[in-house]
């Protein structure tokens, strides 16, 4: 069972690193001293993450290593809570800038704080003081930084070794999320999104040049992290009917920074297959407009965080030259992002049923279609699938980690005893 804690703690570290690189935290205006300390956490967490496998193997024989892991777990939980607090403050400040009179309204605060959404809790309305928040959060950051540094020192004293060859530690050396691509995973066709795919194809009105007052339509796919927005967009992008219905297709992973020039340049390069030597936004947009003029295009903008209508207005100007029926698909977690871009109603993506989640877990953990032919694994597989709470990315990520450890584990699917406590914390990221 020792492998299990390492697997789920590793998954939790993935969540923490994603949060540290998230657009909300990156764009939150913080004093430079606070920001610099936050930036050191990612590198330190990666150093600790690299020794988790060794620590799990040694904890049975060495009590000091077991105590180190317990301290690490406590620190990870406190760090996660602090990052949630920062994310909530980021939302509050964004709301203050957009609608100053509503930022202290109880109903608006309930929307800011996920824990309040499904309860009758009414937060105490008080005058927010950003300077006071920065002061209070600074002391918490100092505490976590000190504990993190102490754990690093103990790691060296305990002679914990990095798992460079194990594979579970491998991540990008940077803090940014990996870019998405247009190519579809062959297995994604079995991910349970066929009904969603058909609904969006209907919105695209394939084969019809009417159905919208706009020259091009914008369809936002909105949903929480890990719910399958990108996978659904990939399925649509690679659909045979779609391929035959558009003259041009472009996939752009936008992620945190919404740079009008950079995005326009990437679209131009993808369509023209030429290098772009232009340094002026106006020139690039004119060139792009010429290329797409009277041609029906499909553009996917994946993982968009921009809430500035002016930026979208500038980026979208060349699209007006496209032929009727041209479509922009936007994937985002944020309804406010969708509201400034859409020309048709948002498409909200719901969680998957447990049967589909179980199938995804089985595929990525063992290469099976499901657990039906493997009764020794079925009960545990279904139990852990329920704890993924309908999120396919959670099932895929955990299945991938478990696949890496399959040769070290025998018996039923080894998760039931240890998965709960780690999964609950992993899920906090997907609930943002």
Tab-separated table of C-alpha atoms in Angstrom:
chain	number	residue	atom	x	y	z
A	1	UNK	CA	0.000	0.000	0.000
A	2	UNK	CA	2.941	2.381	0.374
A	3	UNK	CA	2.815	3.297	-3.290
A	4	UNK	CA	-0.727	4.597	-2.933
A	5	UNK	CA	0.013	7.588	-0.718
A	6	UNK	CA	2.824	8.620	-3.037
A	7	UNK	CA	0.521	8.447	-6.049
A	8	UNK	CA	-2.141	10.661	-4.539
A	9	UNK	CA	0.256	13.071	-2.857
A	10	UNK	CA	1.962	13.389	-6.236
A	11	UNK	CA	-1.422	14.135	-7.817
A	12	UNK	CA	-2.026	16.772	-5.146
A	13	UNK	CA	1.347	18.358	-5.926
A	14	UNK	CA	0.262	18.577	-9.555
A	15	UNK	CA	-2.791	20.507	-8.387
A	16	UNK	CA	-0.705	22.906	-6.290
A	17	UNK	CA	1.693	23.588	-9.160
A	18	UNK	CA	-1.235	24.234	-11.509
A	19	UNK	CA	-2.721	26.689	-9.015
A	20	UNK	CA	0.581	28.539	-8.653
A	21	UNK	CA	0.655	28.931	-12.445
A	22	UNK	CA	-3.025	29.831	-12.815
A	23	UNK	CA	-4.129	33.004	-14.540
A	24	UNK	CA	-5.955	34.253	-11.448
A	25	UNK	CA	-2.841	34.125	-9.288
A	26	UNK	CA	-0.450	35.356	-11.973
A	27	UNK	CA	-2.637	38.389	-12.688
A	28	UNK	CA	-3.387	39.242	-9.043
A	29	UNK	CA	-1.770	42.563	-8.122
A	30	UNK	CA	0.400	41.747	-5.099
A	31	UNK	CA	3.344	43.553	-3.498
A	32	UNK	CA	6.582	42.447	-5.121
A	33	UNK	CA	7.876	40.895	-1.899
A	34	UNK	CA	4.869	38.582	-1.684
A	35	UNK	CA	5.004	37.704	-5.380
A	36	UNK	CA	8.695	36.811	-5.257
A	37	UNK	CA	8.110	34.406	-2.363
A	38	UNK	CA	5.254	32.726	-4.199
A	39	UNK	CA	7.457	32.276	-7.243
A	40	UNK	CA	10.000	30.300	-5.209
A	41	UNK	CA	7.388	27.798	-4.083
A	42	UNK	CA	7.043	26.045	-7.435
A	43	UNK	CA	10.734	25.170	-7.676
A	44	UNK	CA	10.828	24.001	-4.052
A	45	UNK	CA	7.707	21.892	-4.458
A	46	UNK	CA	9.191	20.223	-7.526
A	47	UNK	CA	12.325	19.318	-5.551
A	48	UNK	CA	10.173	17.715	-2.858
A	49	UNK	CA	7.893	16.058	-5.418
A	50	UNK	CA	10.915	14.339	-6.927
A	51	UNK	CA	11.673	12.448	-3.689
A	52	UNK	CA	8.136	11.289	-2.852
A	53	UNK	CA	8.670	7.801	-4.245
A	54	UNK	CA	11.832	7.286	-2.192
A	55	UNK	CA	10.137	8.659	0.927
A	56	UNK	CA	7.188	6.287	0.567
A	57	UNK	CA	9.509	3.301	0.280
A	58	UNK	CA	11.527	4.315	3.342
A	59	UNK	CA	8.690	5.357	5.646
A	60	UNK	CA	7.918	1.820	6.837
A	61	UNK	CA	11.408	1.215	8.183
A	62	UNK	CA	12.219	4.806	9.159
A	63	UNK	CA	9.817	6.607	11.475
A	64	UNK	CA	11.519	9.940	10.812
A	65	UNK	CA	10.600	9.677	7.126
A	66	UNK	CA	6.998	8.893	8.044
A	67	UNK	CA	6.899	12.013	10.241
A	68	UNK	CA	8.368	14.029	7.345
A	69	UNK	CA	5.580	12.848	5.050
A	70	UNK	CA	2.950	13.774	7.641
A	71	UNK	CA	4.434	17.272	7.951
A	72	UNK	CA	4.500	17.535	4.173
A	73	UNK	CA	0.847	16.563	3.929
A	74	UNK	CA	-0.130	19.178	6.540
A	75	UNK	CA	1.891	21.820	4.703
A	76	UNK	CA	0.315	20.890	1.367
A	77	UNK	CA	-3.175	21.312	2.822
A	78	UNK	CA	-2.317	24.698	4.351
A	79	UNK	CA	-0.707	25.830	1.109
A	80	UNK	CA	-3.787	24.745	-0.821
A	81	UNK	CA	-6.043	26.724	1.536
A	82	UNK	CA	-3.869	29.808	1.129
A	83	UNK	CA	-3.959	29.561	-2.667
A	84	UNK	CA	-7.755	29.297	-2.498
A	85	UNK	CA	-7.766	32.442	-0.353
A	86	UNK	CA	-5.636	34.250	-2.931
A	87	UNK	CA	-7.905	33.079	-5.759
A	88	UNK	CA	-10.960	34.409	-3.913
A	89	UNK	CA	-9.219	37.746	-3.366
A	90	UNK	CA	-8.352	37.873	-7.072
A	91	UNK	CA	-12.022	37.443	-7.952
A	92	UNK	CA	-13.036	40.103	-5.438
A	93	UNK	CA	-10.567	42.625	-6.867
A	94	UNK	CA	-11.685	41.871	-10.410
A	95	UNK	CA	-15.264	42.451	-9.309
A	96	UNK	CA	-14.271	45.697	-7.581
A	97	UNK	CA	-12.775	47.002	-10.817
A	98	UNK	CA	-15.767	45.931	-12.888
A	99	UNK	CA	-18.616	46.734	-10.467
A	100	UNK	CA	-17.375	48.563	-7.350
A	101	UNK	CA	-20.822	48.852	-5.745
A	102	UNK	CA	-21.451	45.096	-5.857
A	103	UNK	CA	-18.192	43.826	-4.414
A	104	UNK	CA	-19.480	43.943	-0.835
A	105	UNK	CA	-22.918	42.542	-1.666
A	106	UNK	CA	-23.568	39.226	0.169
A	107	UNK	CA	-24.991	37.508	-2.916
A	108	UNK	CA	-21.945	38.491	-4.938
A	109	UNK	CA	-19.644	37.241	-2.181
A	110	UNK	CA	-21.391	33.888	-2.236
A	111	UNK	CA	-20.463	33.619	-5.910
A	112	UNK	CA	-16.850	34.421	-5.069
A	113	UNK	CA	-16.584	31.756	-2.371
A	114	UNK	CA	-17.316	28.234	-3.699
A	115	UNK	CA	-18.178	26.874	-0.247
A	116	UNK	CA	-21.084	29.318	0.046
A	117	UNK	CA	-22.825	28.411	-3.200
A	118	UNK	CA	-24.802	25.444	-1.969
A	119	UNK	CA	-25.586	26.677	1.555
A	120	UNK	CA	-27.598	29.370	3.251
A	121	UNK	CA	-24.423	30.921	4.604
A	122	UNK	CA	-24.347	34.708	4.338
A	123	UNK	CA	-20.837	36.157	4.702
A	124	UNK	CA	-20.425	39.140	6.971
A	125	UNK	CA	-20.315	42.256	4.847
A	126	UNK	CA	-17.393	44.444	5.742
A	127	UNK	CA	-15.353	47.050	4.036
A	128	UNK	CA	-12.519	45.234	2.334
A	129	UNK	CA	-9.060	46.649	2.763
A	130	UNK	CA	-6.597	45.347	0.181
A	131	UNK	CA	-3.615	46.630	2.157
A	132	UNK	CA	-4.803	44.770	5.265
A	133	UNK	CA	-5.325	41.620	3.210
A	134	UNK	CA	-1.791	41.894	1.800
A	135	UNK	CA	-0.390	42.297	5.328
A	136	UNK	CA	-2.286	39.299	6.711
A	137	UNK	CA	-1.528	37.063	3.752
A	138	UNK	CA	2.139	38.013	3.957
A	139	UNK	CA	2.437	36.500	7.445
A	140	UNK	CA	0.806	33.279	6.228
A	141	UNK	CA	3.167	33.150	3.267
A	142	UNK	CA	6.129	33.639	5.603
A	143	UNK	CA	4.945	30.722	7.733
A	144	UNK	CA	4.552	28.387	4.774
A	145	UNK	CA	7.860	29.485	3.251
A	146	UNK	CA	9.645	28.735	6.528
A	147	UNK	CA	8.007	25.303	6.837
A	148	UNK	CA	8.778	24.513	3.203
A	149	UNK	CA	12.419	25.414	3.702
A	150	UNK	CA	12.552	23.248	6.836
A	151	UNK	CA	11.144	20.276	4.915
A	152	UNK	CA	13.795	20.759	2.251
A	153	UNK	CA	16.500	20.702	4.918
A	154	UNK	CA	15.021	17.559	6.466
A	155	UNK	CA	14.912	15.975	3.008
A	156	UNK	CA	18.667	16.335	2.769
A	157	UNK	CA	19.205	15.101	6.332
A	158	UNK	CA	17.049	12.035	5.606
A	159	UNK	CA	19.016	11.380	2.411
A	160	UNK	CA	15.892	11.161	0.273
A	161	UNK	CA	16.798	10.569	-3.358
A	162	UNK	CA	15.187	12.055	-6.464
A	163	UNK	CA	13.273	9.659	-8.697
A	164	UNK	CA	14.674	10.827	-12.027
A	165	UNK	CA	13.928	7.561	-13.793
A	166	UNK	CA	10.526	6.741	-12.366
A	167	UNK	CA	8.606	8.990	-14.702
A	168	UNK	CA	6.043	10.185	-12.186
A	169	UNK	CA	8.082	13.261	-11.417
A	170	UNK	CA	8.383	14.452	-14.975
A	171	UNK	CA	6.898	17.904	-15.542
A	172	UNK	CA	7.724	20.914	-17.593
A	173	UNK	CA	10.518	22.859	-15.964
A	174	UNK	CA	8.431	25.997	-16.288
A	175	UNK	CA	5.373	26.928	-14.306
A	176	UNK	CA	3.032	27.358	-17.261
A	177	UNK	CA	0.456	24.775	-18.191
A	178	UNK	CA	1.356	22.595	-21.147
A	179	UNK	CA	-0.139	23.931	-24.401
A	180	UNK	CA	-3.050	22.022	-25.884
A	181	UNK	CA	-3.056	20.618	-29.419
A	182	UNK	CA	-5.724	19.967	-32.036
A	183	UNK	CA	-4.963	16.261	-32.500
A	184	UNK	CA	-7.585	14.091	-30.877
A	185	UNK	CA	-6.832	11.108	-28.652
A	186	UNK	CA	-8.246	8.005	-30.349
A	187	UNK	CA	-9.839	6.977	-27.066
A	188	UNK	CA	-11.609	10.326	-26.623
A	189	UNK	CA	-14.361	9.109	-28.931
A	190	UNK	CA	-15.448	6.862	-26.059
A	191	UNK	CA	-15.395	9.599	-23.427
A	192	UNK	CA	-19.156	10.081	-23.268
A	193	UNK	CA	-19.402	13.440	-25.016
A	194	UNK	CA	-21.172	12.413	-28.236
A	195	UNK	CA	-24.416	14.118	-27.198
A	196	UNK	CA	-22.506	17.322	-26.370
A	197	UNK	CA	-20.678	17.129	-29.676
A	198	UNK	CA	-23.903	16.816	-31.650
A	199	UNK	CA	-25.445	19.739	-29.764
A	200	UNK	CA	-22.558	22.026	-30.687
A	201	UNK	CA	-22.539	20.823	-34.297
A	202	UNK	CA	-26.191	21.831	-34.398
A	203	UNK	CA	-25.247	25.287	-33.099
A	204	UNK	CA	-22.670	25.545	-35.843
A	205	UNK	CA	-25.488	24.985	-38.366
A	206	UNK	CA	-23.323	22.891	-40.634
A	207	UNK	CA	-24.442	23.070	-44.235
A	208	UNK	CA	-26.363	26.299	-43.626
A	209	UNK	CA	-25.146	29.799	-44.301
A	210	UNK	CA	-27.902	31.373	-42.248
A	211	UNK	CA	-28.967	31.223	-38.640
A	212	UNK	CA	-27.014	34.175	-37.261
A	213	UNK	CA	-27.040	37.944	-37.554
A	214	UNK	CA	-23.258	37.917	-37.282
A	215	UNK	CA	-20.757	37.382	-40.082
A	216	UNK	CA	-19.176	34.722	-37.891
A	217	UNK	CA	-20.561	32.950	-34.834
A	218	UNK	CA	-18.776	32.482	-31.508
A	219	UNK	CA	-19.636	29.390	-29.479
A	220	UNK	CA	-18.219	29.309	-25.928
A	221	UNK	CA	-17.796	25.924	-24.245
A	222	UNK	CA	-17.826	26.686	-20.523
A	223	UNK	CA	-17.034	24.380	-17.629
A	224	UNK	CA	-14.812	23.792	-14.641
A	225	UNK	CA	-11.213	22.633	-14.938
A	226	UNK	CA	-10.805	18.996	-15.898
A	227	UNK	CA	-14.336	18.519	-17.201
A	228	UNK	CA	-13.307	17.885	-20.824
A	229	UNK	CA	-13.713	21.187	-22.694
A	230	UNK	CA	-10.529	20.752	-24.714
A	231	UNK	CA	-11.297	17.108	-25.521
A	232	UNK	CA	-14.745	18.055	-26.792
A	233	UNK	CA	-13.294	20.870	-28.914
A	234	UNK	CA	-10.748	18.415	-30.367
A	235	UNK	CA	-13.507	15.983	-31.316
A	236	UNK	CA	-15.430	18.724	-33.110
A	237	UNK	CA	-12.309	20.091	-34.803
A	238	UNK	CA	-11.427	16.654	-36.212
A	239	UNK	CA	-14.957	15.615	-37.181
A	240	UNK	CA	-15.191	14.574	-40.849
A	241	UNK	CA	-18.300	16.659	-41.472
A	242	UNK	CA	-16.541	19.677	-40.011
A	243	UNK	CA	-13.474	19.090	-42.177
A	244	UNK	CA	-15.662	19.103	-45.286
A	245	UNK	CA	-17.606	22.202	-44.248
A	246	UNK	CA	-14.807	24.724	-43.702
A	247	UNK	CA	-12.196	26.146	-46.037
A	248	UNK	CA	-9.785	26.946	-43.215
A	249	UNK	CA	-9.215	25.494	-39.752
A	250	UNK	CA	-6.940	26.845	-37.020
A	251	UNK	CA	-6.317	25.720	-33.428
A	252	UNK	CA	-4.803	28.221	-30.973
A	253	UNK	CA	-4.031	27.488	-27.321
A	254	UNK	CA	-4.378	30.901	-25.654
A	255	UNK	CA	-3.919	30.134	-21.940
A	256	UNK	CA	-3.085	32.948	-19.514
A	257	UNK	CA	-1.880	35.831	-21.700
A	258	UNK	CA	-4.343	37.258	-24.225
A	259	UNK	CA	-1.938	39.099	-26.535
A	260	UNK	CA	-3.808	40.366	-29.598
A	261	UNK	CA	-0.679	40.650	-31.746
A	262	UNK	CA	0.722	37.230	-30.783
A	263	UNK	CA	-2.599	35.462	-31.359
A	264	UNK	CA	-3.201	37.218	-34.689
A	265	UNK	CA	0.341	36.333	-35.763
A	266	UNK	CA	-0.151	32.666	-34.867
A	267	UNK	CA	-3.430	32.503	-36.783
A	268	UNK	CA	-1.777	34.134	-39.808
A	269	UNK	CA	1.153	31.694	-39.734
A	270	UNK	CA	-1.153	28.686	-39.415
A	271	UNK	CA	-3.312	29.729	-42.371
A	272	UNK	CA	-0.629	31.083	-44.700
A	273	UNK	CA	2.115	28.553	-43.816
A	274	UNK	CA	4.483	31.504	-44.029
A	275	UNK	CA	6.737	33.130	-41.487
A	276	UNK	CA	5.470	36.447	-40.204
A	277	UNK	CA	8.059	39.200	-40.264
A	278	UNK	CA	5.594	41.971	-39.529
A	279	UNK	CA	5.938	43.754	-36.204
A	280	UNK	CA	2.868	45.950	-36.476
A	281	UNK	CA	-0.549	44.666	-35.371
A	282	UNK	CA	-2.392	46.610	-38.058
A	283	UNK	CA	-0.312	45.115	-40.867
A	284	UNK	CA	-0.729	41.563	-39.577
A	285	UNK	CA	-4.480	42.008	-39.204
A	286	UNK	CA	-4.829	43.429	-42.711
A	287	UNK	CA	-2.868	40.461	-44.095
A	288	UNK	CA	-5.004	38.017	-42.119
A	289	UNK	CA	-8.173	39.692	-43.321
A	290	UNK	CA	-7.030	39.314	-46.935
A	291	UNK	CA	-6.359	35.589	-46.483
A	292	UNK	CA	-9.690	34.729	-44.866
A	293	UNK	CA	-11.789	37.076	-46.993
A	294	UNK	CA	-14.907	35.238	-48.228
A	295	UNK	CA	-13.575	31.923	-46.953
A	296	UNK	CA	-15.420	29.913	-44.340
A	297	UNK	CA	-13.141	29.324	-41.372
A	298	UNK	CA	-13.191	27.437	-38.074
A	299	UNK	CA	-11.033	28.860	-35.303
A	300	UNK	CA	-10.659	27.216	-31.892
A	301	UNK	CA	-9.372	29.434	-29.076
A	302	UNK	CA	-8.629	27.016	-26.259
A	303	UNK	CA	-8.260	27.939	-22.569
A	304	UNK	CA	-9.197	31.628	-22.725
A	305	UNK	CA	-9.010	33.808	-19.594
A	306	UNK	CA	-9.384	37.288	-21.077
A	307	UNK	CA	-12.150	39.451	-19.554
A	308	UNK	CA	-11.227	42.610	-21.464
A	309	UNK	CA	-13.794	43.236	-24.198
A	310	UNK	CA	-11.498	45.717	-25.938
A	311	UNK	CA	-8.845	43.049	-26.519
A	312	UNK	CA	-11.393	40.652	-27.993
A	313	UNK	CA	-12.862	43.406	-30.171
A	314	UNK	CA	-9.435	44.122	-31.668
A	315	UNK	CA	-8.566	40.463	-32.204
A	316	UNK	CA	-11.877	39.672	-33.900
A	317	UNK	CA	-11.840	42.490	-36.495
A	318	UNK	CA	-10.281	40.392	-39.313
A	319	UNK	CA	-12.780	37.578	-38.697
A	320	UNK	CA	-15.566	39.760	-40.079
A	321	UNK	CA	-14.166	39.192	-43.574
A	322	UNK	CA	-14.830	35.458	-43.445
A	323	UNK	CA	-17.648	33.812	-45.337
A	324	UNK	CA	-21.022	33.379	-43.599
A	325	UNK	CA	-21.030	30.307	-41.396
A	326	UNK	CA	-17.506	30.924	-40.113
A	327	UNK	CA	-17.203	29.813	-36.495
A	328	UNK	CA	-15.020	30.546	-33.480
A	329	UNK	CA	-15.147	27.971	-30.671
A	330	UNK	CA	-13.906	29.244	-27.312
A	331	UNK	CA	-13.169	27.044	-24.312
A	332	UNK	CA	-13.067	28.728	-20.915
A	333	UNK	CA	-13.768	28.144	-17.232
A	334	UNK	CA	-15.152	31.631	-16.812
A	335	UNK	CA	-18.686	32.693	-17.722
A	336	UNK	CA	-17.613	36.349	-17.855
A	337	UNK	CA	-15.070	35.456	-20.563
A	338	UNK	CA	-17.822	33.760	-22.551
A	339	UNK	CA	-20.191	36.698	-22.128
A	340	UNK	CA	-17.904	39.183	-23.893
A	341	UNK	CA	-17.182	36.879	-26.838
A	342	UNK	CA	-20.319	34.867	-27.568
A	343	UNK	CA	-22.788	35.381	-30.400
A	344	UNK	CA	-24.855	32.323	-29.441
A	345	UNK	CA	-25.689	30.990	-25.959
A	346	UNK	CA	-22.878	29.418	-23.929
A	347	UNK	CA	-22.640	25.656	-24.004
A	348	UNK	CA	-22.184	24.552	-20.397
A	349	UNK	CA	-20.402	21.227	-20.032
A	350	UNK	CA	-21.688	18.964	-17.257
A	351	UNK	CA	-19.834	16.261	-15.369
A	352	UNK	CA	-19.747	12.714	-16.717
A	353	UNK	CA	-21.570	9.780	-15.157
A	354	UNK	CA	-19.602	7.327	-13.048
A	355	UNK	CA	-19.773	4.596	-15.709
A	356	UNK	CA	-17.924	6.799	-18.204
A	357	UNK	CA	-15.435	7.950	-15.568
A	358	UNK	CA	-14.773	4.322	-14.643
A	359	UNK	CA	-14.119	3.514	-18.297
A	360	UNK	CA	-11.631	6.396	-18.588
A	361	UNK	CA	-9.852	5.264	-15.420
A	362	UNK	CA	-9.649	1.664	-16.653
A	363	UNK	CA	-8.264	2.759	-20.010
A	364	UNK	CA	-5.498	4.953	-18.619
A	365	UNK	CA	-4.607	2.696	-15.668
A	366	UNK	CA	-4.645	-0.652	-17.461
A	367	UNK	CA	-5.549	-0.175	-21.108
A	368	UNK	CA	-8.943	-1.806	-20.581
A	369	UNK	CA	-12.297	-0.633	-21.878
A	370	UNK	CA	-13.775	-1.143	-18.401
A	371	UNK	CA	-13.404	-3.415	-15.370
A	372	UNK	CA	-16.210	-5.845	-16.265
A	373	UNK	CA	-13.833	-8.606	-17.348
A	374	UNK	CA	-11.586	-8.035	-14.334
A	375	UNK	CA	-13.671	-8.661	-11.200
A	376	UNK	CA	-10.636	-8.440	-8.923
A	377	UNK	CA	-10.328	-4.769	-9.829
A	378	UNK	CA	-13.958	-3.845	-10.388
A	379	UNK	CA	-15.001	-2.863	-6.852
A	380	UNK	CA	-11.973	-0.676	-6.216
A	381	UNK	CA	-12.110	0.831	-9.695
A	382	UNK	CA	-15.716	1.869	-9.250
A	383	UNK	CA	-14.980	3.273	-5.787
A	384	UNK	CA	-12.160	5.506	-6.965
A	385	UNK	CA	-14.179	6.556	-10.029
A	386	UNK	CA	-16.894	7.931	-7.758
A	387	UNK	CA	-14.303	10.025	-5.962
A	388	UNK	CA	-13.304	11.631	-9.281
A	389	UNK	CA	-16.678	13.406	-9.063
A	390	UNK	CA	-17.466	13.247	-12.763
A	391	UNK	CA	-14.252	14.900	-13.966
A	392	UNK	CA	-12.541	12.996	-16.802
A	393	UNK	CA	-9.185	14.737	-16.301
A	394	UNK	CA	-9.057	13.515	-12.698
A	395	UNK	CA	-9.682	9.944	-13.884
A	396	UNK	CA	-7.124	10.276	-16.673
A	397	UNK	CA	-4.429	11.787	-14.443
A	398	UNK	CA	-4.857	9.235	-11.675
A	399	UNK	CA	-5.060	6.397	-14.177
A	400	UNK	CA	-1.801	7.544	-15.727
A	401	UNK	CA	-0.053	7.647	-12.362
A	402	UNK	CA	-1.370	4.214	-11.447
A	403	UNK	CA	-0.284	2.832	-14.828
A	404	UNK	CA	3.286	3.840	-14.054
A	405	UNK	CA	3.151	1.820	-10.822
A	406	UNK	CA	1.291	-1.228	-12.134
A	407	UNK	CA	4.314	-3.549	-11.877
A	408	UNK	CA	4.790	-2.712	-8.202
A	409	UNK	CA	1.234	-3.455	-7.127
A	410	UNK	CA	-0.785	-6.641	-7.019
A	411	UNK	CA	-4.223	-7.710	-5.842
A	412	UNK	CA	-7.451	-5.666	-6.150
A	413	UNK	CA	-6.954	-2.195	-7.375
A	414	UNK	CA	-5.150	-0.997	-4.239
A	415	UNK	CA	-6.888	2.345	-3.898
A	416	UNK	CA	-9.793	2.045	-1.515
A	417	UNK	CA	-7.853	2.336	1.739
A	418	UNK	CA	-5.881	5.439	0.848
A	419	UNK	CA	-7.561	7.331	-1.969
A	420	UNK	CA	-10.190	9.290	-0.071
A	421	UNK	CA	-8.124	11.812	1.856
A	422	UNK	CA	-5.930	12.679	-1.118
A	423	UNK	CA	-8.747	12.777	-3.647
A	424	UNK	CA	-10.710	15.245	-1.554
A	425	UNK	CA	-7.821	17.665	-1.683
A	426	UNK	CA	-7.111	17.037	-5.367
A	427	UNK	CA	-10.719	17.896	-6.159
A	428	UNK	CA	-10.438	21.379	-4.629
A	429	UNK	CA	-8.507	22.479	-7.705
A	430	UNK	CA	-11.191	21.303	-10.095
A	431	UNK	CA	-13.863	23.127	-8.080
A	432	UNK	CA	-12.308	26.558	-8.635
